[in-house]
Amino acid sequence: MPRFLHTADWQIGRWFSSFDPEDALPLAEARLAAVERLAALACTHEVDAVLVAGDVFDAQTVSERTIRRMFNAMAGFSGPWVLISGNHDAALAESVWTRARRLGAVPAHVHLALRPEPLLLEACRTAILPAPLSQRHTYGDSTAWFDAVETPAGWLRLGLAHGSVQGILAESMVDATNPIAPDRAARARLDYLALGDWHGGKRIEARCWYSGTPEPDRFKANDSGQALLVEIDAPGAEPRVQALRTAQFDWLELSASLRVASDLDGLLQRLEALPAHTVLSLRLEGQLALDLHQRLNAALAVLRGRLRHLSVEASALSLAPTDEDIAALQADGYLAEVIAELRELGAAGPAPSSEEPGEAEIAREALALLTATLAQRRRELSA
């Protein structure tokens, strides 16, 4: 019974430029480690071949060292690897693939299927029909040639392509143009069509799947961080597809509205339960009294040291000092006069409709900043 591991969108060499270097490097390294895990899974499940549906590299300009490290990461599985080019690493006349070949970096058991012609794997009686991209954007269906090509009788027919299945994925969900007919598997008499480009796992129909990227790289709940184990009993039999986890890091997006202590308690309880391998984007809104605001900041400081990455968007979360907060500052003299004036101005009603903040809003923000600064100063002096 032939068995295959379907994966795609490794994007080796990607640099997470929006992250601090301290976080970006481990995220980049995790993509290479994912290839090593794929090799281990291929061995564990004794697959006949690993099918890689494009975007192996993130760019044509990755370094020689990155090219060599990527192919070295595949050494753990000595069976066939079949790779096609995607939109990030299109098979141009001069490309990352031609550089890899010049470097002698491509192992003998790795097949670069960079031309639209059948690749025959005799050991498992399987014909691979590849649809490599030769440019970043195409407007014709690169899988159209599958329909007419003949393959040995009694052999499996597997398609390998990178692009967007038409009418299934919204334009905002795909990485680039490169259309694929939704009924290509049926029209081309394929036993299975392995797709790449969509970074999440997705079943198009029984014989057509996106595997998703093996290491998440976006804050989307789309079944990324996996590879697909595909088993096909015989030509014409419906494939059995099983998702296998490959991710090192979990990417998570959370939002919370904070106004009272119980809101904060609930959020902190949820955050404390997150595993250390989480990459978290947190959005906060609402208003908090000074003591709750300080408690939140202290908890976030601890969390930044524990999680793989934490980004916080809190522009919609304001500090609303209570009378007790202000009294506890024991401000006197000029500071007391400033605080009193800001409180008086801030107590005024909302400004008329305007794009610019009104005097009352500015006064409330100034009072919040002054209160937080004075409270911090008092803590430092008492430490």
Short mmCIF file of C-alpha atoms in Angstrom, two decimals:
data_model
loop_
_atom_site.label_atom_id
_atom_site.label_comp_id
_atom_site.label_asym_id
_atom_site.label_seq_id
_atom_site.Cartn_x
_atom_site.Cartn_y
_atom_site.Cartn_z
CA MET A 1 0.00 0.00 0.00
CA PRO A 2 1.74 3.20 -1.16
CA ARG A 3 2.07 5.90 1.48
CA PHE A 4 3.18 9.53 1.00
CA LEU A 5 3.92 12.58 3.14
CA HIS A 6 2.47 15.77 1.66
CA THR A 7 3.97 19.10 2.75
CA ALA A 8 4.47 22.60 1.31
CA ASP A 9 5.35 26.23 1.99
CA TRP A 10 8.51 25.68 4.00
CA GLN A 11 9.73 29.16 3.01
CA ILE A 12 13.23 28.46 4.24
CA GLY A 13 15.19 31.66 4.73
CA ARG A 14 12.23 33.73 5.80
CA TRP A 15 13.19 36.53 8.15
CA PHE A 16 10.53 37.83 10.53
CA SER A 17 11.40 41.50 10.14
CA SER A 18 8.45 42.74 12.21
CA PHE A 19 9.81 40.87 15.25
CA ASP A 20 12.72 41.77 17.49
CA PRO A 21 15.90 39.92 16.42
CA GLU A 22 15.78 38.00 19.71
CA ASP A 23 12.51 36.41 18.57
CA ALA A 24 13.05 36.47 14.80
CA LEU A 25 16.05 34.15 14.83
CA PRO A 26 14.35 31.24 16.70
CA LEU A 27 11.31 31.55 14.41
CA ALA A 28 13.53 31.37 11.33
CA GLU A 29 15.47 28.42 12.74
CA ALA A 30 12.21 26.61 13.49
CA ARG A 31 11.51 26.37 9.77
CA LEU A 32 14.68 24.35 9.22
CA ALA A 33 13.92 22.22 12.27
CA ALA A 34 10.51 21.49 10.74
CA VAL A 35 12.22 19.86 7.76
CA GLU A 36 14.12 17.59 10.14
CA ARG A 37 10.84 16.63 11.81
CA LEU A 38 9.33 15.89 8.40
CA ALA A 39 12.22 13.55 7.67
CA ALA A 40 11.68 11.82 11.01
CA LEU A 41 7.95 11.43 10.31
CA ALA A 42 8.70 10.03 6.85
CA CYS A 43 10.87 7.37 8.49
CA THR A 44 8.42 6.61 11.28
CA HIS A 45 5.53 6.09 8.87
CA GLU A 46 7.71 4.38 6.25
CA VAL A 47 6.45 6.54 3.40
CA ASP A 48 7.34 5.87 -0.20
CA ALA A 49 8.04 9.54 -0.94
CA VAL A 50 7.77 13.04 0.48
CA LEU A 51 5.89 15.45 -1.81
CA VAL A 52 6.77 19.14 -1.36
CA ALA A 53 4.26 21.41 -3.14
CA GLY A 54 6.28 24.56 -3.69
CA ASP A 55 7.66 27.60 -1.86
CA VAL A 56 10.47 25.53 -0.44
CA PHE A 57 12.53 28.73 -0.17
CA ASP A 58 11.20 32.12 0.86
CA ALA A 59 13.17 34.01 -1.80
CA GLN A 60 15.58 33.54 -4.67
CA THR A 61 18.27 35.41 -2.77
CA VAL A 62 18.72 33.16 0.25
CA SER A 63 22.36 32.58 1.21
CA GLU A 64 24.50 29.64 0.14
CA ARG A 65 24.61 28.54 3.77
CA THR A 66 20.80 28.48 3.95
CA ILE A 67 20.60 26.40 0.76
CA ARG A 68 23.04 23.85 2.12
CA ARG A 69 21.37 23.73 5.54
CA MET A 70 17.97 23.11 3.96
CA PHE A 71 19.13 20.11 1.93
CA ASN A 72 21.13 18.80 4.89
CA ALA A 73 17.94 18.91 7.00
CA MET A 74 16.43 16.35 4.62
CA ALA A 75 19.13 13.77 5.29
CA GLY A 76 17.08 11.96 7.95
CA PHE A 77 14.89 10.33 5.28
CA SER A 78 16.80 8.55 2.51
CA GLY A 79 13.76 7.84 0.36
CA PRO A 80 12.59 10.06 -2.50
CA TRP A 81 11.78 13.73 -1.90
CA VAL A 82 9.96 15.40 -4.80
CA LEU A 83 10.11 19.21 -4.80
CA ILE A 84 8.49 21.74 -7.12
CA SER A 85 8.95 25.50 -7.27
CA GLY A 86 6.30 27.94 -6.05
CA ASN A 87 5.77 31.65 -6.43
CA HIS A 88 8.47 32.55 -3.87
CA ASP A 89 11.10 30.32 -5.50
CA ALA A 90 9.93 30.14 -9.12
CA ALA A 91 12.10 28.14 -11.51
CA LEU A 92 13.48 31.11 -13.41
CA ALA A 93 16.36 30.83 -15.88
CA GLU A 94 18.58 31.82 -12.97
CA SER A 95 17.12 30.92 -9.59
CA VAL A 96 17.75 29.47 -6.17
CA TRP A 97 17.41 26.06 -7.83
CA THR A 98 20.13 26.67 -10.42
CA ARG A 99 22.37 27.94 -7.62
CA ALA A 100 21.67 24.79 -5.55
CA ARG A 101 22.66 22.59 -8.48
CA ARG A 102 25.83 24.56 -9.17
CA LEU A 103 26.77 24.21 -5.51
CA GLY A 104 26.29 20.44 -5.71
CA ALA A 105 23.97 20.76 -2.70
CA VAL A 106 21.12 18.59 -4.00
CA PRO A 107 21.34 15.00 -2.68
CA ALA A 108 20.80 12.11 -5.07
CA HIS A 109 17.50 11.09 -3.43
CA VAL A 110 16.00 14.58 -3.84
CA HIS A 111 14.16 15.14 -7.13
CA LEU A 112 13.77 18.74 -8.30
CA ALA A 113 10.69 18.47 -10.51
CA LEU A 114 11.10 21.85 -12.19
CA ARG A 115 9.65 20.98 -15.59
CA PRO A 116 6.08 19.94 -16.47
CA GLU A 117 6.82 16.31 -17.24
CA PRO A 118 6.03 13.06 -15.42
CA LEU A 119 8.43 11.79 -12.77
CA LEU A 120 8.22 8.01 -12.42
CA LEU A 121 8.90 6.40 -9.03
CA GLU A 122 9.25 2.75 -10.00
CA ALA A 123 9.66 1.40 -6.46
CA CYS A 124 6.09 2.38 -5.57
CA ARG A 125 4.67 2.32 -9.14
CA THR A 126 3.70 5.97 -8.94
CA ALA A 127 3.75 8.70 -11.59
CA ILE A 128 4.17 12.23 -10.20
CA LEU A 129 2.75 14.98 -12.42
CA PRO A 130 4.45 18.22 -11.30
CA ALA A 131 3.24 21.74 -12.06
CA PRO A 132 6.24 23.89 -11.06
CA LEU A 133 5.92 27.64 -11.36
CA SER A 134 8.39 29.26 -13.73
CA GLN A 135 7.42 32.79 -12.71
CA ARG A 136 5.94 34.40 -9.61
CA HIS A 137 2.55 35.18 -11.17
CA THR A 138 0.82 33.06 -13.81
CA TYR A 139 -2.65 33.57 -15.22
CA GLY A 140 -3.06 30.18 -16.87
CA ASP A 141 -3.61 26.91 -15.04
CA SER A 142 -0.22 25.21 -14.73
CA THR A 143 -1.96 21.86 -14.06
CA ALA A 144 -3.89 21.81 -17.36
CA TRP A 145 -1.35 19.49 -19.00
CA PHE A 146 -2.20 16.76 -16.46
CA ASP A 147 -5.40 15.91 -18.33
CA ALA A 148 -3.81 14.61 -21.54
CA VAL A 149 -0.58 13.02 -20.29
CA GLU A 150 -0.36 9.25 -20.29
CA THR A 151 1.24 7.31 -17.43
CA PRO A 152 2.00 3.57 -17.04
CA ALA A 153 -1.08 1.39 -16.68
CA GLY A 154 -1.72 0.20 -13.15
CA TRP A 155 0.37 2.97 -11.60
CA LEU A 156 -0.86 5.69 -9.24
CA ARG A 157 -1.22 9.19 -10.72
CA LEU A 158 -0.35 11.97 -8.27
CA GLY A 159 -0.42 15.69 -9.04
CA LEU A 160 1.86 18.22 -7.34
CA ALA A 161 1.02 21.90 -7.73
CA HIS A 162 1.23 25.35 -6.15
CA GLY A 163 -1.55 27.90 -6.53
CA SER A 164 -5.12 28.89 -5.80
CA VAL A 165 -8.04 26.55 -6.44
CA GLN A 166 -10.54 28.74 -8.23
CA GLY A 167 -13.82 29.51 -6.47
CA ILE A 168 -12.68 27.89 -3.21
CA LEU A 169 -10.24 30.29 -1.58
CA ALA A 170 -10.96 34.00 -1.34
CA GLU A 171 -8.38 36.28 -2.96
CA SER A 172 -7.34 37.56 0.46
CA MET A 173 -6.46 34.00 1.52
CA VAL A 174 -3.95 33.18 -1.21
CA ASP A 175 -0.32 34.22 -1.55
CA ALA A 176 -0.36 34.99 -5.27
CA THR A 177 -2.23 34.44 -8.50
CA ASN A 178 -1.70 31.01 -10.14
CA PRO A 179 -5.14 29.47 -10.74
CA ILE A 180 -5.93 25.76 -10.45
CA ALA A 181 -9.21 24.24 -11.66
CA PRO A 182 -11.30 22.93 -8.76
CA ASP A 183 -12.06 19.69 -10.64
CA ARG A 184 -8.49 19.06 -11.81
CA ALA A 185 -8.13 15.80 -9.86
CA ALA A 186 -11.18 14.31 -11.58
CA ARG A 187 -10.40 15.69 -15.04
CA ALA A 188 -6.80 14.43 -14.91
CA ARG A 189 -7.75 11.06 -13.38
CA LEU A 190 -5.53 11.74 -10.39
CA ASP A 191 -5.50 9.54 -7.34
CA TYR A 192 -4.36 12.54 -5.30
CA LEU A 193 -3.51 16.21 -5.94
CA ALA A 194 -1.04 17.67 -3.42
CA LEU A 195 -1.28 21.45 -3.24
CA GLY A 196 0.72 24.29 -1.76
CA ASP A 197 0.28 28.10 -1.41
CA TRP A 198 -2.49 28.23 1.22
CA HIS A 199 -0.56 28.13 4.52
CA GLY A 200 -3.30 26.22 6.32
CA GLY A 201 -4.46 22.65 5.92
CA LYS A 202 -7.59 22.36 3.79
CA ARG A 203 -9.55 19.60 2.10
CA ILE A 204 -10.81 20.68 -1.31
CA GLU A 205 -12.32 17.27 -2.05
CA ALA A 206 -11.41 13.69 -1.27
CA ARG A 207 -8.49 13.63 -3.73
CA CYS A 208 -7.32 17.22 -3.44
CA TRP A 209 -5.76 18.83 -0.33
CA TYR A 210 -3.63 21.71 0.86
CA SER A 211 -1.16 20.52 3.49
CA GLY A 212 -0.38 23.93 4.96
CA THR A 213 3.02 25.09 6.16
CA PRO A 214 4.78 22.77 8.63
CA GLU A 215 5.71 25.69 10.91
CA PRO A 216 3.08 28.43 11.47
CA ASP A 217 4.04 31.94 10.41
CA ARG A 218 0.80 33.91 10.68
CA PHE A 219 -1.84 34.64 13.29
CA LYS A 220 -4.58 32.62 11.61
CA ALA A 221 -6.54 29.66 12.93
CA ASN A 222 -6.17 27.63 9.74
CA ASP A 223 -4.73 24.23 10.71
CA SER A 224 -1.15 25.15 9.89
CA GLY A 225 1.82 23.45 11.52
CA GLN A 226 1.17 20.04 10.03
CA ALA A 227 1.88 17.64 7.18
CA LEU A 228 -0.50 15.14 5.60
CA LEU A 229 0.03 11.39 5.61
CA VAL A 230 -1.66 10.04 2.45
CA GLU A 231 -2.37 6.34 1.98
CA ILE A 232 -3.79 4.93 -1.26
CA ASP A 233 -4.59 1.24 -1.49
CA ALA A 234 -4.58 1.05 -5.28
CA PRO A 235 -5.17 3.17 -8.39
CA GLY A 236 -8.72 4.55 -8.22
CA ALA A 237 -9.11 3.95 -4.48
CA GLU A 238 -10.05 6.96 -2.38
CA PRO A 239 -7.02 8.18 -0.39
CA ARG A 240 -6.94 8.18 3.39
CA VAL A 241 -5.52 11.44 4.69
CA GLN A 242 -4.25 12.04 8.23
CA ALA A 243 -2.83 15.29 9.61
CA LEU A 244 0.45 14.94 11.52
CA ARG A 245 1.61 17.77 13.77
CA THR A 246 4.98 19.27 12.84
CA ALA A 247 4.92 22.71 14.52
CA GLN A 248 7.36 23.81 17.19
CA PHE A 249 5.55 27.08 17.95
CA ASP A 250 1.85 27.90 18.26
CA TRP A 251 0.74 31.30 16.93
CA LEU A 252 -2.22 32.75 18.81
CA GLU A 253 -4.21 35.98 18.58
CA LEU A 254 -6.24 37.08 21.62
CA SER A 255 -8.31 40.14 22.47
CA ALA A 256 -9.82 41.29 25.76
CA SER A 257 -11.94 44.12 27.10
CA LEU A 258 -10.83 45.18 30.59
CA ARG A 259 -12.83 47.36 32.97
CA VAL A 260 -13.06 45.68 36.36
CA ALA A 261 -10.90 43.34 38.43
CA SER A 262 -12.76 40.22 37.30
CA ASP A 263 -11.99 41.05 33.65
CA LEU A 264 -8.31 41.22 34.46
CA ASP A 265 -8.43 38.06 36.57
CA GLY A 266 -9.95 36.13 33.68
CA LEU A 267 -7.38 37.38 31.19
CA LEU A 268 -4.39 36.67 33.42
CA GLN A 269 -5.66 33.17 34.18
CA ARG A 270 -5.90 32.49 30.47
CA LEU A 271 -2.45 33.92 29.75
CA GLU A 272 -0.80 31.96 32.56
CA ALA A 273 -2.10 28.73 31.03
CA LEU A 274 -0.36 29.33 27.69
CA PRO A 275 2.61 27.06 26.94
CA ALA A 276 6.07 28.57 26.58
CA HIS A 277 6.19 27.84 22.82
CA THR A 278 3.39 30.35 22.13
CA VAL A 279 3.80 33.30 19.77
CA LEU A 280 1.10 35.66 21.05
CA SER A 281 -0.51 38.79 19.66
CA LEU A 282 -2.65 40.44 22.33
CA ARG A 283 -5.13 43.29 21.76
CA LEU A 284 -6.55 45.14 24.76
CA GLU A 285 -9.25 47.79 25.13
CA GLY A 286 -11.18 49.38 27.96
CA GLN A 287 -10.30 51.34 31.13
CA LEU A 288 -8.46 50.26 34.25
CA ALA A 289 -7.86 51.85 37.61
CA LEU A 290 -4.24 52.47 38.55
CA ASP A 291 -3.73 49.37 40.69
CA LEU A 292 -5.23 47.09 38.02
CA HIS A 293 -3.18 48.78 35.32
CA GLN A 294 0.00 48.22 37.33
CA ARG A 295 -0.94 44.60 37.93
CA LEU A 296 -1.50 44.09 34.20
CA ASN A 297 1.88 45.59 33.29
CA ALA A 298 3.67 43.44 35.86
CA ALA A 299 2.00 40.30 34.52
CA LEU A 300 2.87 41.19 30.91
CA ALA A 301 6.51 41.71 31.88
CA VAL A 302 6.62 38.19 33.31
CA LEU A 303 4.84 36.81 30.26
CA ARG A 304 7.35 38.40 27.85
CA GLY A 305 10.07 36.43 29.54
CA ARG A 306 8.16 33.16 29.40
CA LEU A 307 6.57 33.05 25.95
CA ARG A 308 8.45 32.74 22.68
CA HIS A 309 7.05 36.13 21.62
CA LEU A 310 4.49 38.62 22.90
CA SER A 311 3.21 41.69 21.10
CA VAL A 312 0.63 43.89 22.79
CA GLU A 313 -1.64 46.43 21.11
CA ALA A 314 -3.09 48.53 23.94
CA SER A 315 -3.79 51.90 22.32
CA ALA A 316 -7.50 51.41 23.12
CA LEU A 317 -6.79 50.65 26.80
CA SER A 318 -6.73 53.73 28.99
CA LEU A 319 -5.74 54.38 32.58
CA ALA A 320 -8.64 55.82 34.61
CA PRO A 321 -7.26 56.74 38.06
CA THR A 322 -9.83 56.69 40.85
CA ASP A 323 -10.12 59.23 43.64
CA GLU A 324 -8.38 56.70 45.89
CA ASP A 325 -5.52 56.35 43.38
CA ILE A 326 -4.94 60.10 43.34
CA ALA A 327 -5.25 60.48 47.10
CA ALA A 328 -2.67 57.72 47.61
CA LEU A 329 -0.11 59.77 45.69
CA GLN A 330 -0.10 62.37 48.50
CA ALA A 331 0.79 65.09 46.02
CA ASP A 332 1.12 68.59 47.41
CA GLY A 333 2.20 72.04 46.30
CA TYR A 334 2.39 72.65 42.57
CA LEU A 335 1.67 69.02 41.66
CA ALA A 336 -1.50 69.06 43.70
CA GLU A 337 -2.63 72.19 41.86
CA VAL A 338 -1.92 70.60 38.46
CA ILE A 339 -3.81 67.43 39.39
CA ALA A 340 -6.78 69.45 40.62
CA GLU A 341 -6.87 71.49 37.42
CA LEU A 342 -6.64 68.40 35.20
CA ARG A 343 -9.43 66.70 37.14
CA GLU A 344 -11.63 69.76 36.75
CA LEU A 345 -10.98 69.98 33.01
CA GLY A 346 -11.43 66.23 32.56
CA ALA A 347 -14.78 66.27 34.33
CA ALA A 348 -16.24 68.41 31.54
CA GLY A 349 -18.53 66.75 29.05
CA PRO A 350 -17.30 65.27 25.78
CA ALA A 351 -16.13 67.69 23.12
CA PRO A 352 -18.30 68.37 20.06
CA SER A 353 -17.88 65.88 17.25
CA SER A 354 -14.39 66.38 15.82
CA GLU A 355 -11.48 64.35 14.55
CA GLU A 356 -9.21 66.09 17.08
CA PRO A 357 -9.41 65.21 20.80
CA GLY A 358 -11.23 67.79 22.93
CA GLU A 359 -9.82 69.61 25.96
CA ALA A 360 -11.53 67.26 28.40
CA GLU A 361 -10.12 64.15 26.70
CA ILE A 362 -6.62 65.63 26.62
CA ALA A 363 -6.89 66.51 30.32
CA ARG A 364 -7.98 62.97 31.21
CA GLU A 365 -5.07 61.47 29.27
CA ALA A 366 -2.64 63.90 30.91
CA LEU A 367 -3.99 63.03 34.36
CA ALA A 368 -3.58 59.32 33.64
CA LEU A 369 0.03 59.79 32.50
CA LEU A 370 0.88 62.01 35.46
CA THR A 371 -0.72 59.57 37.91
CA ALA A 372 1.16 56.61 36.45
CA THR A 373 4.45 58.54 36.51
CA LEU A 374 4.03 59.65 40.11
CA ALA A 375 3.03 56.15 41.20
CA GLN A 376 6.10 54.68 39.50
CA ARG A 377 8.29 57.30 41.18
CA ARG A 378 6.86 56.43 44.59
CA ARG A 379 7.57 52.73 44.03
CA GLU A 380 11.16 53.45 43.02
CA LEU A 381 11.76 55.62 46.10
CA SER A 382 10.28 53.03 48.43
CA ALA A 383 12.22 50.13 46.88
#
